[in-house]
Amino acid sequence: DRNVILHGNNNEKEHIRSYYGCSDPLSYPLFFPRAELGWHRKIPKRDTEAEDIGADDISNDDDPGLFQQFAVDTYIKIENSRLDYMWHHQNKIRADLYQGLLDSIQAGEQNGDAIGKRRVLASSFIGGPRDKIRRYLDAMALVRKYGKPDVFVTMTCNPNWEEITRELQFGQTPQDRPDIVVRVFKAKLEEMKKQLFEKAILGKVKAYTYVVEFQKRGLAHAHFLLIMTGKYKYTCPEQYDRIISAELPNKHKYPELYKMVIKHMMHGPCGALNKFCPCTKNRPSCKNNYPRPFNETTIQGKDSYPLYRRRNDGRTETV
C-alpha cells in the first residue's frame, strides 16, 4: 500500500513524498498522528475541522491491516533490540562457560567449517532454550515435591465477549483489534486465578503451573495444572462427578448454564454425519472419539483419563 508522509529539509518548503514501505514502526505516527487505524476520507484535512467535512466525504475505509502491521513490527523491533544486546554482551551472561570450540575438539570434530561461534541467549529471553528449560525444571520440581497434578483446566478466549465487542468501532471485527482481545483475556485470566487460588472454587490448591498459548487466529487460551492439598485430592469417580459434568444441565434449574453448554460445548456433527468436519477430514472417524458412548457412571480409564458419566436419559438438542 502506498502511504504518504510529510518531509521537510531546513528552510525548504514542506512537500509530500510517496513512501512505499516503513522499516521503522516508530515513524507510523507521522502517517496518522491521531492514532487512526489507517487512512480514510473522514480524517480532518489541514485547516479544516472534522465537522466541515460533508457526508459524501465520509467513508468507512479504515485499514485494520495497518494496525496489525504496526503491532507486529513493533514487537519485532523490541525483540531485535534485545537480541542485539545479548549479541554484544555475551560476557555479562557468562557465555564463556559454554566452550563450543573445546567441546567440538573433544567430540572429534576435525572440520573447522563445521565449528561456529556460539551465541548464548539469557534465560530472561522469553521463548529461548534456557528460558524453556528453566520453566520445565521449575514445573518438575513442583511435581517432585508436591506430587503429580490432580486437575487440568483450560480457559479459552471468546471473541464475542461483551467487553471486547462494545469497544469495537463500526465495521471492526475482534481480529482487527488484538490489543483489546489480549487485554480482556488477561483481565479474565487474573479473575480465573483469583477464583481458583483465593476463593478455592475447586478446593484448596497446594501448587500450580500454567501456560498461555495463542491459536492460529490469534486467540489466547491458558492451560492450568493444579496440585491439590491432601484433603481436596480427587481419587475416585464419585469425586470427579462433583466438579466435571459431560451431560446436558437441567434446562429449567440452570437455564443460563444450559444455553452456554449448547452454544460452546457441543461437538459435531462429525464422523459419518459430516466427513468434511476438521476433526474427521482425511480420517475414518472423529479424532476426538465423538460421539462418545453412554456411561451410567464415571469409570477410571487408562492412562489416568476417566470415562465421564453420560447417562442415556433421552434428552436431545438440535444445534
Short mmCIF file of C-alpha atoms in Angstrom, two decimals:
data_model
loop_
_atom_site.label_atom_id
_atom_site.label_comp_id
_atom_site.label_asym_id
_atom_site.label_seq_id
_atom_site.Cartn_x
_atom_site.Cartn_y
_atom_site.Cartn_z
CA ASP A 1 0.00 0.00 0.00
CA ARG A 2 1.22 3.49 -0.79
CA ASN A 3 1.44 5.71 2.26
CA VAL A 4 2.25 9.40 2.39
CA ILE A 5 4.34 11.26 4.95
CA LEU A 6 5.46 14.85 5.31
CA HIS A 7 9.11 15.53 4.64
CA GLY A 8 10.92 18.80 5.39
CA ASN A 9 14.51 19.93 4.82
CA ASN A 10 15.84 23.05 6.55
CA ASN A 11 14.15 26.10 5.01
CA GLU A 12 12.75 24.28 2.04
CA LYS A 13 9.03 24.25 1.65
CA GLU A 14 7.37 21.20 3.17
CA HIS A 15 6.40 18.77 0.46
CA ILE A 16 4.80 15.37 0.24
CA ARG A 17 6.84 12.35 -0.66
CA SER A 18 5.41 8.97 -1.66
CA TYR A 19 6.59 6.25 0.65
CA TYR A 20 6.17 2.56 -0.20
CA GLY A 21 7.41 0.95 2.99
CA CYS A 22 8.46 1.74 6.52
CA SER A 23 11.10 -0.29 8.31
CA ASP A 24 10.80 1.79 11.47
CA PRO A 25 7.37 1.45 13.10
CA LEU A 26 8.11 4.42 15.33
CA SER A 27 7.56 6.66 12.28
CA TYR A 28 4.00 5.38 11.86
CA PRO A 29 2.62 8.27 13.93
CA LEU A 30 3.76 10.51 11.05
CA PHE A 31 1.15 8.78 8.92
CA PHE A 32 -1.68 9.04 11.44
CA PRO A 33 -0.82 11.36 14.35
CA ARG A 34 -4.29 10.92 15.89
CA ALA A 35 -3.78 7.12 16.16
CA GLU A 36 -6.24 6.19 13.41
CA LEU A 37 -6.10 2.58 12.24
CA GLY A 38 -5.47 3.67 8.65
CA TRP A 39 -6.31 6.30 6.08
CA HIS A 40 -9.95 7.11 5.49
CA ARG A 41 -11.80 10.00 3.99
CA LYS A 42 -13.01 11.23 7.34
CA ILE A 43 -9.51 12.21 8.51
CA PRO A 44 -9.51 16.02 9.07
CA LYS A 45 -7.64 17.95 6.41
CA ARG A 46 -5.27 20.82 7.03
CA ASP A 47 -7.06 23.95 8.26
CA THR A 48 -10.34 22.01 8.15
CA GLU A 49 -12.39 20.88 11.09
CA ALA A 50 -13.92 17.43 11.13
CA GLU A 51 -17.40 18.99 11.31
CA ASP A 52 -16.81 20.76 7.97
CA ILE A 53 -16.48 17.51 6.04
CA GLY A 54 -19.62 16.69 4.11
CA ALA A 55 -21.42 13.37 4.20
CA ASP A 56 -20.11 12.49 0.73
CA ASP A 57 -16.55 12.69 2.05
CA ILE A 58 -17.16 10.19 4.86
CA SER A 59 -16.32 6.58 4.13
CA ASN A 60 -15.60 3.56 6.29
CA ASP A 61 -12.28 2.83 4.60
CA ASP A 62 -10.21 2.18 7.74
CA ASP A 63 -7.42 -0.27 7.05
CA PRO A 64 -7.15 -2.66 10.02
CA GLY A 65 -4.16 -4.30 8.39
CA LEU A 66 -2.01 -1.27 9.16
CA PHE A 67 -2.55 -1.67 12.89
CA GLN A 68 -1.71 -5.37 12.62
CA GLN A 69 1.49 -4.45 10.81
CA PHE A 70 2.32 -1.81 13.40
CA ALA A 71 1.86 -4.28 16.27
CA VAL A 72 3.97 -6.97 14.61
CA ASP A 73 6.71 -4.55 13.53
CA THR A 74 6.91 -3.01 16.98
CA TYR A 75 7.21 -6.45 18.61
CA ILE A 76 9.97 -7.43 16.16
CA LYS A 77 11.76 -4.14 16.80
CA ILE A 78 11.76 -4.75 20.56
CA GLU A 79 12.87 -8.38 20.19
CA ASN A 80 15.66 -7.44 17.77
CA SER A 81 16.86 -4.84 20.25
CA ARG A 82 17.04 -7.48 22.99
CA LEU A 83 18.84 -9.93 20.70
CA ASP A 84 21.30 -7.24 19.68
CA TYR A 85 22.07 -6.51 23.34
CA MET A 86 22.75 -10.18 24.05
CA TRP A 87 24.93 -10.48 20.95
CA HIS A 88 27.23 -7.70 22.17
CA HIS A 89 27.14 -8.55 25.88
CA GLN A 90 27.98 -12.24 25.95
CA ASN A 91 30.48 -11.68 28.74
CA LYS A 92 27.74 -10.38 31.04
CA ILE A 93 25.68 -13.55 30.66
CA ARG A 94 28.79 -15.71 31.20
CA ALA A 95 28.69 -17.26 27.73
CA ASP A 96 32.33 -18.27 28.18
CA LEU A 97 31.09 -21.18 30.28
CA TYR A 98 29.77 -22.72 27.06
CA GLN A 99 33.05 -23.86 25.48
CA GLY A 100 31.77 -24.58 21.98
CA LEU A 101 35.20 -24.88 20.36
CA LEU A 102 36.74 -27.08 23.06
CA ASP A 103 33.65 -29.27 23.17
CA SER A 104 33.84 -29.74 19.39
CA ILE A 105 37.51 -30.75 19.57
CA GLN A 106 36.82 -33.21 22.37
CA ALA A 107 33.97 -34.66 20.31
CA GLY A 108 36.43 -35.40 17.50
CA GLU A 109 35.35 -32.67 15.09
CA GLN A 110 38.14 -32.08 12.54
CA ASN A 111 36.43 -29.75 10.03
CA GLY A 112 36.83 -26.09 11.00
CA ASP A 113 33.91 -25.03 8.78
CA ALA A 114 31.56 -27.04 10.99
CA ILE A 115 32.56 -25.12 14.10
CA GLY A 116 30.81 -21.81 14.69
CA LYS A 117 30.92 -19.29 17.47
CA ARG A 118 28.06 -19.92 19.84
CA ARG A 119 25.88 -17.04 20.97
CA VAL A 120 24.03 -17.78 24.16
CA LEU A 121 20.57 -16.39 24.91
CA ALA A 122 19.98 -15.46 28.54
CA SER A 123 17.24 -17.22 30.47
CA SER A 124 15.40 -13.88 30.59
CA PHE A 125 14.79 -14.09 26.83
CA ILE A 126 11.21 -15.38 26.63
CA GLY A 127 10.93 -18.41 24.38
CA GLY A 128 14.67 -19.11 24.28
CA PRO A 129 16.15 -22.53 25.07
CA ARG A 130 17.36 -21.59 28.54
CA ASP A 131 14.00 -19.97 29.36
CA LYS A 132 12.12 -23.14 28.34
CA ILE A 133 14.47 -25.42 30.27
CA ARG A 134 14.18 -23.22 33.36
CA ARG A 135 10.38 -23.33 33.25
CA TYR A 136 10.37 -27.07 32.65
CA LEU A 137 12.68 -27.71 35.61
CA ASP A 138 10.55 -25.47 37.83
CA ALA A 139 7.44 -27.46 36.90
CA MET A 140 9.20 -30.78 37.52
CA ALA A 141 10.41 -29.50 40.90
CA LEU A 142 6.79 -28.87 41.90
CA VAL A 143 5.83 -32.42 40.92
CA ARG A 144 8.79 -33.87 42.80
CA LYS A 145 7.86 -32.02 45.99
CA TYR A 146 4.04 -31.99 45.92
CA GLY A 147 3.15 -34.97 43.73
CA LYS A 148 1.57 -35.25 40.31
CA PRO A 149 -1.20 -32.83 39.24
CA ASP A 150 -4.82 -33.61 40.05
CA VAL A 151 -6.78 -31.20 37.82
CA PHE A 152 -6.22 -29.99 34.26
CA VAL A 153 -8.12 -26.79 33.43
CA THR A 154 -8.32 -24.98 30.08
CA MET A 155 -9.54 -21.40 29.68
CA THR A 156 -10.23 -20.14 26.16
CA CYS A 157 -10.78 -16.64 24.78
CA ASN A 158 -14.19 -15.84 23.34
CA PRO A 159 -14.03 -13.04 20.74
CA ASN A 160 -17.75 -12.37 21.34
CA TRP A 161 -17.23 -11.34 24.96
CA GLU A 162 -19.18 -8.16 25.65
CA GLU A 163 -16.05 -6.44 26.97
CA ILE A 164 -14.50 -6.90 23.51
CA THR A 165 -17.43 -6.22 21.19
CA ARG A 166 -18.52 -3.00 22.91
CA GLU A 167 -15.06 -1.45 22.33
CA LEU A 168 -15.01 -2.13 18.58
CA GLN A 169 -15.60 0.70 16.15
CA PHE A 170 -18.17 0.41 13.40
CA GLY A 171 -17.14 -2.20 10.85
CA GLN A 172 -14.39 -3.70 13.02
CA THR A 173 -14.12 -7.35 13.99
CA PRO A 174 -12.26 -8.77 17.02
CA GLN A 175 -9.33 -9.89 14.84
CA ASP A 176 -8.84 -6.24 13.83
CA ARG A 177 -8.09 -5.29 17.45
CA PRO A 178 -5.71 -7.80 19.04
CA ASP A 179 -4.83 -5.18 21.63
CA ILE A 180 -8.37 -5.23 23.02
CA VAL A 181 -8.67 -9.02 22.80
CA VAL A 182 -5.50 -9.76 24.77
CA ARG A 183 -6.21 -7.13 27.43
CA VAL A 184 -9.69 -8.51 28.08
CA PHE A 185 -8.33 -12.06 28.14
CA LYS A 186 -5.62 -11.03 30.58
CA ALA A 187 -8.18 -9.44 32.91
CA LYS A 188 -10.38 -12.53 32.82
CA LEU A 189 -7.34 -14.76 33.32
CA GLU A 190 -6.47 -12.88 36.51
CA GLU A 191 -10.06 -13.29 37.69
CA MET A 192 -9.85 -17.01 36.90
CA LYS A 193 -6.69 -17.29 39.01
CA LYS A 194 -8.42 -15.44 41.83
CA GLN A 195 -11.34 -17.89 41.71
CA LEU A 196 -9.04 -20.92 41.68
CA PHE A 197 -6.38 -19.90 44.18
CA GLU A 198 -8.02 -17.40 46.53
CA LYS A 199 -11.67 -18.46 46.56
CA ALA A 200 -10.75 -22.14 46.04
CA ILE A 201 -13.78 -22.99 43.91
CA LEU A 202 -12.30 -26.44 43.13
CA GLY A 203 -10.70 -26.92 46.55
CA LYS A 204 -7.51 -25.71 48.18
CA VAL A 205 -4.59 -25.67 45.73
CA LYS A 206 -1.14 -26.58 47.05
CA ALA A 207 0.84 -25.83 43.87
CA TYR A 208 0.10 -24.97 40.26
CA THR A 209 1.63 -24.11 36.91
CA TYR A 210 0.06 -22.71 33.77
CA VAL A 211 0.92 -21.61 30.25
CA VAL A 212 -0.75 -19.15 27.87
CA GLU A 213 -0.77 -20.08 24.19
CA PHE A 214 -2.13 -18.42 21.07
CA GLN A 215 -4.17 -20.16 18.40
CA LYS A 216 -3.66 -19.63 14.68
CA ARG A 217 -6.33 -16.90 14.64
CA GLY A 218 -4.56 -15.06 17.42
CA LEU A 219 -6.94 -16.04 20.23
CA ALA A 220 -5.31 -16.82 23.55
CA HIS A 221 -6.00 -19.83 25.75
CA ALA A 222 -4.49 -20.96 29.04
CA HIS A 223 -3.77 -24.45 30.40
CA PHE A 224 -3.59 -24.95 34.18
CA LEU A 225 -2.22 -27.91 36.12
CA LEU A 226 -3.38 -27.92 39.74
CA ILE A 227 -1.92 -29.96 42.58
CA MET A 228 -4.47 -30.06 45.39
CA THR A 229 -3.91 -30.42 49.12
CA GLY A 230 -4.46 -33.86 50.63
CA LYS A 231 -7.98 -33.08 51.79
CA TYR A 232 -9.10 -31.96 48.32
CA LYS A 233 -7.42 -34.55 46.11
CA TYR A 234 -9.76 -36.32 43.69
CA THR A 235 -9.22 -40.04 43.96
CA CYS A 236 -12.49 -41.73 42.93
CA PRO A 237 -15.18 -41.35 40.22
CA GLU A 238 -17.72 -40.02 42.70
CA GLN A 239 -15.42 -37.08 43.41
CA TYR A 240 -14.89 -36.45 39.69
CA ASP A 241 -18.65 -36.00 39.23
CA ARG A 242 -18.63 -33.16 41.77
CA ILE A 243 -16.54 -30.88 39.56
CA ILE A 244 -16.95 -32.25 36.00
CA SER A 245 -20.11 -32.97 34.02
CA ALA A 246 -20.35 -34.39 30.49
CA GLU A 247 -24.15 -34.21 30.42
CA LEU A 248 -26.67 -31.53 29.46
CA PRO A 249 -27.55 -29.39 32.51
CA ASN A 250 -31.09 -29.18 33.79
CA LYS A 251 -32.75 -26.74 31.39
CA HIS A 252 -35.20 -25.39 33.98
CA LYS A 253 -32.90 -25.34 37.01
CA TYR A 254 -29.84 -23.87 35.25
CA PRO A 255 -31.14 -22.01 32.16
CA GLU A 256 -28.05 -19.81 31.65
CA LEU A 257 -25.66 -22.73 32.06
CA TYR A 258 -27.79 -24.76 29.67
CA LYS A 259 -27.53 -22.06 26.97
CA MET A 260 -23.75 -21.83 27.41
CA VAL A 261 -23.26 -25.60 27.12
CA ILE A 262 -25.44 -25.79 24.00
CA LYS A 263 -23.58 -22.87 22.40
CA HIS A 264 -19.99 -23.66 23.32
CA MET A 265 -19.64 -27.29 24.43
CA MET A 266 -21.40 -29.32 21.74
CA HIS A 267 -19.13 -31.21 19.32
CA GLY A 268 -20.00 -32.05 15.74
CA PRO A 269 -21.78 -33.22 13.75
CA CYS A 270 -18.77 -35.17 12.52
CA GLY A 271 -17.76 -38.67 11.50
CA ALA A 272 -20.24 -40.36 9.18
CA LEU A 273 -22.64 -37.41 9.55
CA ASN A 274 -20.12 -34.87 8.27
CA LYS A 275 -16.93 -36.18 6.67
CA PHE A 276 -15.75 -32.63 5.95
CA CYS A 277 -15.59 -31.64 9.61
CA PRO A 278 -11.96 -30.70 10.55
CA CYS A 279 -11.80 -33.46 13.15
CA THR A 280 -12.82 -36.09 10.55
CA LYS A 281 -11.22 -34.78 7.36
CA ASN A 282 -8.96 -37.44 5.79
CA ARG A 283 -9.79 -39.77 8.70
CA PRO A 284 -12.21 -42.70 9.01
CA SER A 285 -13.70 -41.26 12.21
CA CYS A 286 -13.51 -38.31 14.60
CA LYS A 287 -10.02 -37.82 16.05
CA ASN A 288 -11.64 -36.84 19.38
CA ASN A 289 -13.62 -40.11 19.51
CA TYR A 290 -17.05 -38.48 19.18
CA PRO A 291 -19.80 -39.45 19.55
CA ARG A 292 -18.77 -40.89 22.90
CA PRO A 293 -20.54 -43.98 24.28
CA PHE A 294 -23.10 -43.64 27.06
CA ASN A 295 -21.94 -44.43 30.61
CA GLU A 296 -24.18 -44.81 33.61
CA THR A 297 -21.30 -43.95 35.95
CA THR A 298 -17.87 -42.39 35.67
CA ILE A 299 -15.20 -45.03 35.12
CA GLN A 300 -11.48 -44.73 35.77
CA GLY A 301 -9.98 -45.30 32.31
CA LYS A 302 -6.49 -45.97 31.01
CA ASP A 303 -3.55 -43.58 31.49
CA SER A 304 -5.38 -41.73 34.30
CA TYR A 305 -8.05 -40.44 31.88
CA PRO A 306 -11.56 -41.14 33.25
CA LEU A 307 -14.57 -42.00 31.10
CA TYR A 308 -17.12 -39.48 32.32
CA ARG A 309 -20.72 -40.22 33.16
CA ARG A 310 -23.02 -39.81 30.15
CA ARG A 311 -26.39 -41.26 31.01
CA ASN A 312 -28.84 -42.09 28.22
CA ASP A 313 -31.72 -40.05 29.66
CA GLY A 314 -33.37 -39.38 26.31
CA ARG A 315 -32.62 -35.62 26.32
CA THR A 316 -31.63 -34.24 22.92
CA GLU A 317 -30.86 -30.80 21.49
CA THR A 318 -30.60 -29.52 17.92
CA VAL A 319 -27.70 -27.14 17.32
#
